[in-house]
Amino acid sequence: MAGRNGKQTVRNMLLSMAVIGIVVAVIYVFIPHDESKDPVKRVDYRIELLTARRAAAYPVAAPQGLPKSWKPTSVRYNGADHDSWHLGFLDPSGEYVAIKQSTAKPAEFIDTATQRARKTDRTQKIAGRTWQRYEGTRYDALVLREKGATTVVAGTAGFGPLTAMAESLEMKRTPIRESA
């Protein structure tokens, strides 16, 4: 009899698992779920921007007047790492565009910020500044080398969205007010 009870236990366990599997399948099929929802959350970067503009040794870049369809997704300022500033966005078509600035050695910073994109012979005049174009397998980029800091606008978006971001940039510092 011990053998028969063991076989029934295994059989009952397999039947229970089958029933659970059917219930899970029914729930999955009949309970509505939206797979198109974008899991990337919009971030508010105002506080980090204010902090960076007060602390950085250069005018910090951030967009002004971009449409709401540009979604800010990441922000970082690290004063200990060459005053590095990062502000990432998804453009209206869902492609990634980032603004990166640093006082680090330009060649090393550009290589990292552009994901090893290569400098081209093409430049663009944007808001009175000359930006160098870089092309890469992962990112394309616009690079602005100025005294004190390097600014990179890079991402998976093409040069149209990268240019739109660069055109929207406001570069400024916010002096810390001295108490009286």
mmCIF file of C-alpha atoms in Angstrom:
data_model
loop_
_atom_site.group_PDB
_atom_site.id
_atom_site.type_symbol
_atom_site.label_atom_id
_atom_site.label_comp_id
_atom_site.label_asym_id
_atom_site.label_seq_id
_atom_site.Cartn_x
_atom_site.Cartn_y
_atom_site.Cartn_z
ATOM 1 C CA MET A 1 0.000 0.000 0.000
ATOM 2 C CA ALA A 2 2.902 2.341 0.640
ATOM 3 C CA GLY A 3 3.801 2.260 -3.075
ATOM 4 C CA ARG A 4 0.280 3.184 -4.163
ATOM 5 C CA ASN A 5 0.057 6.192 -1.765
ATOM 6 C CA GLY A 6 3.389 7.484 -3.098
ATOM 7 C CA LYS A 7 2.137 7.296 -6.691
ATOM 8 C CA GLN A 8 -1.110 9.055 -5.727
ATOM 9 C CA THR A 9 0.845 11.830 -3.978
ATOM 10 C CA VAL A 10 2.951 12.454 -7.078
ATOM 11 C CA ARG A 11 -0.161 12.274 -9.278
ATOM 12 C CA ASN A 12 -2.021 14.736 -7.025
ATOM 13 C CA MET A 13 0.923 17.095 -7.019
ATOM 14 C CA LEU A 14 1.115 17.062 -10.833
ATOM 15 C CA LEU A 15 -2.649 17.651 -11.110
ATOM 16 C CA SER A 16 -2.384 20.575 -8.654
ATOM 17 C CA MET A 17 0.452 22.104 -10.680
ATOM 18 C CA ALA A 18 -1.577 21.727 -13.883
ATOM 19 C CA VAL A 19 -4.573 23.466 -12.297
ATOM 20 C CA ILE A 20 -2.352 26.296 -11.037
ATOM 21 C CA GLY A 21 -0.832 26.648 -14.526
ATOM 22 C CA ILE A 22 -4.314 26.893 -16.091
ATOM 23 C CA VAL A 23 -5.382 29.540 -13.533
ATOM 24 C CA VAL A 24 -2.227 31.607 -14.218
ATOM 25 C CA ALA A 25 -2.813 31.348 -17.996
ATOM 26 C CA VAL A 26 -6.442 32.481 -17.627
ATOM 27 C CA ILE A 27 -5.400 35.423 -15.452
ATOM 28 C CA TYR A 28 -2.705 36.447 -17.954
ATOM 29 C CA VAL A 29 -5.088 36.258 -20.919
ATOM 30 C CA PHE A 30 -8.127 37.922 -19.364
ATOM 31 C CA ILE A 31 -6.667 40.521 -17.002
ATOM 32 C CA PRO A 32 -5.804 43.643 -19.031
ATOM 33 C CA HIS A 33 -2.164 44.684 -19.071
ATOM 34 C CA ASP A 34 -0.477 47.355 -21.123
ATOM 35 C CA GLU A 35 2.871 46.190 -22.460
ATOM 36 C CA SER A 36 3.404 49.458 -24.327
ATOM 37 C CA LYS A 37 3.712 51.475 -21.111
ATOM 38 C CA ASP A 38 7.071 53.147 -20.881
ATOM 39 C CA PRO A 39 8.809 52.029 -17.671
ATOM 40 C CA VAL A 40 11.226 54.984 -17.782
ATOM 41 C CA LYS A 41 10.136 57.639 -15.307
ATOM 42 C CA ARG A 42 10.359 61.384 -15.900
ATOM 43 C CA VAL A 43 12.792 63.028 -13.446
ATOM 44 C CA ASP A 44 12.755 66.546 -12.063
ATOM 45 C CA TYR A 45 16.269 67.891 -12.455
ATOM 46 C CA ARG A 46 15.775 71.445 -11.141
ATOM 47 C CA ILE A 47 17.457 70.943 -7.747
ATOM 48 C CA GLU A 48 20.489 69.163 -9.213
ATOM 49 C CA LEU A 49 20.758 71.869 -11.892
ATOM 50 C CA LEU A 50 20.703 74.636 -9.288
ATOM 51 C CA THR A 51 23.330 72.777 -7.227
ATOM 52 C CA ALA A 52 25.558 72.243 -10.271
ATOM 53 C CA ARG A 53 25.232 75.865 -11.400
ATOM 54 C CA ARG A 54 26.301 77.040 -7.945
ATOM 55 C CA ALA A 55 29.161 74.576 -7.528
ATOM 56 C CA ALA A 56 30.665 73.976 -10.979
ATOM 57 C CA ALA A 57 33.674 75.918 -12.225
ATOM 58 C CA TYR A 58 31.959 76.535 -15.587
ATOM 59 C CA PRO A 59 28.527 77.589 -16.919
ATOM 60 C CA VAL A 60 26.336 74.462 -16.647
ATOM 61 C CA ALA A 61 24.181 73.562 -19.669
ATOM 62 C CA ALA A 62 20.490 72.728 -19.488
ATOM 63 C CA PRO A 63 17.724 73.020 -22.077
ATOM 64 C CA GLN A 64 15.299 75.928 -22.123
ATOM 65 C CA GLY A 65 12.017 75.737 -23.992
ATOM 66 C CA LEU A 66 12.109 72.095 -25.107
ATOM 67 C CA PRO A 67 8.621 70.682 -25.744
ATOM 68 C CA LYS A 68 7.104 68.403 -23.045
ATOM 69 C CA SER A 69 7.580 65.504 -25.486
ATOM 70 C CA TRP A 70 11.275 65.505 -24.452
ATOM 71 C CA LYS A 71 11.388 63.383 -21.308
ATOM 72 C CA PRO A 72 14.183 63.958 -18.754
ATOM 73 C CA THR A 73 15.256 60.549 -17.448
ATOM 74 C CA SER A 74 18.534 60.964 -15.548
ATOM 75 C CA VAL A 75 20.549 63.650 -13.807
ATOM 76 C CA ARG A 76 23.885 63.664 -11.965
ATOM 77 C CA TYR A 77 26.374 66.235 -10.768
ATOM 78 C CA ASN A 78 29.656 65.146 -9.196
ATOM 79 C CA GLY A 79 31.965 67.940 -8.084
ATOM 80 C CA ALA A 80 34.632 65.464 -6.972
ATOM 81 C CA ASP A 81 34.808 63.954 -10.482
ATOM 82 C CA HIS A 82 36.001 66.985 -12.484
ATOM 83 C CA ASP A 83 32.714 68.865 -11.889
ATOM 84 C CA SER A 84 30.960 66.306 -14.097
ATOM 85 C CA TRP A 85 27.388 67.110 -15.151
ATOM 86 C CA HIS A 86 25.018 64.652 -16.847
ATOM 87 C CA LEU A 87 21.422 65.248 -17.931
ATOM 88 C CA GLY A 88 19.735 62.513 -19.986
ATOM 89 C CA PHE A 89 16.532 62.687 -22.053
ATOM 90 C CA LEU A 90 14.378 60.605 -24.336
ATOM 91 C CA ASP A 91 13.500 62.612 -27.436
ATOM 92 C CA PRO A 92 9.929 62.562 -28.854
ATOM 93 C CA SER A 93 10.674 59.375 -30.828
ATOM 94 C CA GLY A 94 12.101 57.592 -27.760
ATOM 95 C CA GLU A 95 15.789 57.954 -28.662
ATOM 96 C CA TYR A 96 18.368 58.839 -26.018
ATOM 97 C CA VAL A 97 20.043 62.270 -25.867
ATOM 98 C CA ALA A 98 22.418 63.340 -23.084
ATOM 99 C CA ILE A 99 24.135 66.555 -22.124
ATOM 100 C CA LYS A 100 27.495 65.927 -20.474
ATOM 101 C CA GLN A 101 30.015 68.447 -19.211
ATOM 102 C CA SER A 102 33.310 68.153 -17.380
ATOM 103 C CA THR A 103 36.588 69.863 -16.574
ATOM 104 C CA ALA A 104 38.425 66.561 -17.182
ATOM 105 C CA LYS A 105 41.034 66.260 -19.928
ATOM 106 C CA PRO A 106 39.000 66.834 -23.104
ATOM 107 C CA ALA A 107 40.294 63.838 -25.093
ATOM 108 C CA GLU A 108 39.500 61.344 -22.315
ATOM 109 C CA PHE A 109 36.167 62.939 -21.445
ATOM 110 C CA ILE A 110 35.021 63.088 -25.091
ATOM 111 C CA ASP A 111 35.991 59.453 -25.655
ATOM 112 C CA THR A 112 33.917 58.327 -22.655
ATOM 113 C CA ALA A 113 30.975 60.709 -23.158
ATOM 114 C CA THR A 114 30.566 59.807 -26.841
ATOM 115 C CA GLN A 115 31.001 56.042 -26.303
ATOM 116 C CA ARG A 116 34.188 56.150 -28.425
ATOM 117 C CA ALA A 117 32.695 58.048 -31.364
ATOM 118 C CA ARG A 118 35.227 59.422 -33.846
ATOM 119 C CA LYS A 119 35.770 63.067 -34.722
ATOM 120 C CA THR A 120 34.646 64.021 -38.231
ATOM 121 C CA ASP A 121 35.681 66.965 -40.406
ATOM 122 C CA ARG A 122 32.234 68.531 -39.995
ATOM 123 C CA THR A 123 31.367 71.348 -37.628
ATOM 124 C CA GLN A 124 28.113 73.174 -36.897
ATOM 125 C CA LYS A 125 27.478 76.731 -35.759
ATOM 126 C CA ILE A 126 24.876 76.675 -32.998
ATOM 127 C CA ALA A 127 24.019 79.836 -31.065
ATOM 128 C CA GLY A 128 27.274 81.473 -32.126
ATOM 129 C CA ARG A 129 29.446 78.539 -31.011
ATOM 130 C CA THR A 130 31.249 76.010 -33.198
ATOM 131 C CA TRP A 131 30.407 72.400 -32.333
ATOM 132 C CA GLN A 132 32.441 69.484 -33.710
ATOM 133 C CA ARG A 133 30.566 66.445 -35.029
ATOM 134 C CA TYR A 134 31.500 62.957 -33.859
ATOM 135 C CA GLU A 135 30.091 59.725 -35.317
ATOM 136 C CA GLY A 136 30.093 56.344 -33.647
ATOM 137 C CA THR A 137 28.588 52.893 -33.643
ATOM 138 C CA ARG A 138 26.599 53.562 -30.443
ATOM 139 C CA TYR A 139 26.340 57.359 -30.229
ATOM 140 C CA ASP A 140 26.655 60.339 -32.492
ATOM 141 C CA ALA A 141 27.670 63.562 -30.784
ATOM 142 C CA LEU A 142 28.173 67.293 -30.940
ATOM 143 C CA VAL A 143 31.181 68.477 -28.937
ATOM 144 C CA LEU A 144 31.938 71.994 -27.742
ATOM 145 C CA ARG A 145 35.415 72.597 -26.362
ATOM 146 C CA GLU A 146 35.663 75.838 -24.439
ATOM 147 C CA LYS A 147 38.087 77.226 -21.908
ATOM 148 C CA GLY A 148 37.462 75.518 -18.590
ATOM 149 C CA ALA A 149 35.039 72.771 -19.677
ATOM 150 C CA THR A 150 33.954 70.491 -22.492
ATOM 151 C CA THR A 151 30.289 70.044 -23.394
ATOM 152 C CA VAL A 152 29.015 66.955 -25.206
ATOM 153 C CA VAL A 153 25.508 66.390 -26.564
ATOM 154 C CA ALA A 154 25.415 62.707 -27.483
ATOM 155 C CA GLY A 155 23.039 59.825 -27.936
ATOM 156 C CA THR A 156 21.275 57.341 -30.142
ATOM 157 C CA ALA A 157 19.171 60.052 -31.772
ATOM 158 C CA GLY A 158 20.447 61.407 -35.074
ATOM 159 C CA PHE A 159 22.027 64.797 -35.594
ATOM 160 C CA GLY A 160 18.599 66.462 -35.948
ATOM 161 C CA PRO A 161 17.574 65.836 -32.324
ATOM 162 C CA LEU A 162 21.153 66.379 -31.100
ATOM 163 C CA THR A 163 21.160 69.774 -32.826
ATOM 164 C CA ALA A 164 17.723 70.615 -31.376
ATOM 165 C CA MET A 165 19.059 69.873 -27.898
ATOM 166 C CA ALA A 166 22.248 71.893 -28.467
ATOM 167 C CA GLU A 167 20.169 74.825 -29.780
ATOM 168 C CA SER A 168 18.022 74.779 -26.632
ATOM 169 C CA LEU A 169 20.940 74.833 -24.196
ATOM 170 C CA GLU A 170 21.289 77.683 -21.777
ATOM 171 C CA MET A 171 24.732 77.739 -20.192
ATOM 172 C CA LYS A 172 24.973 79.681 -16.980
ATOM 173 C CA ARG A 173 26.325 79.804 -13.453
ATOM 174 C CA THR A 174 24.411 80.840 -10.366
ATOM 175 C CA PRO A 175 26.664 82.626 -7.913
ATOM 176 C CA ILE A 176 26.231 81.730 -4.268
ATOM 177 C CA ARG A 177 24.873 84.724 -2.395
ATOM 178 C CA GLU A 178 27.022 85.821 0.475
ATOM 179 C CA SER A 179 25.214 86.422 3.736
ATOM 180 C CA ALA A 180 25.415 89.947 5.123
#
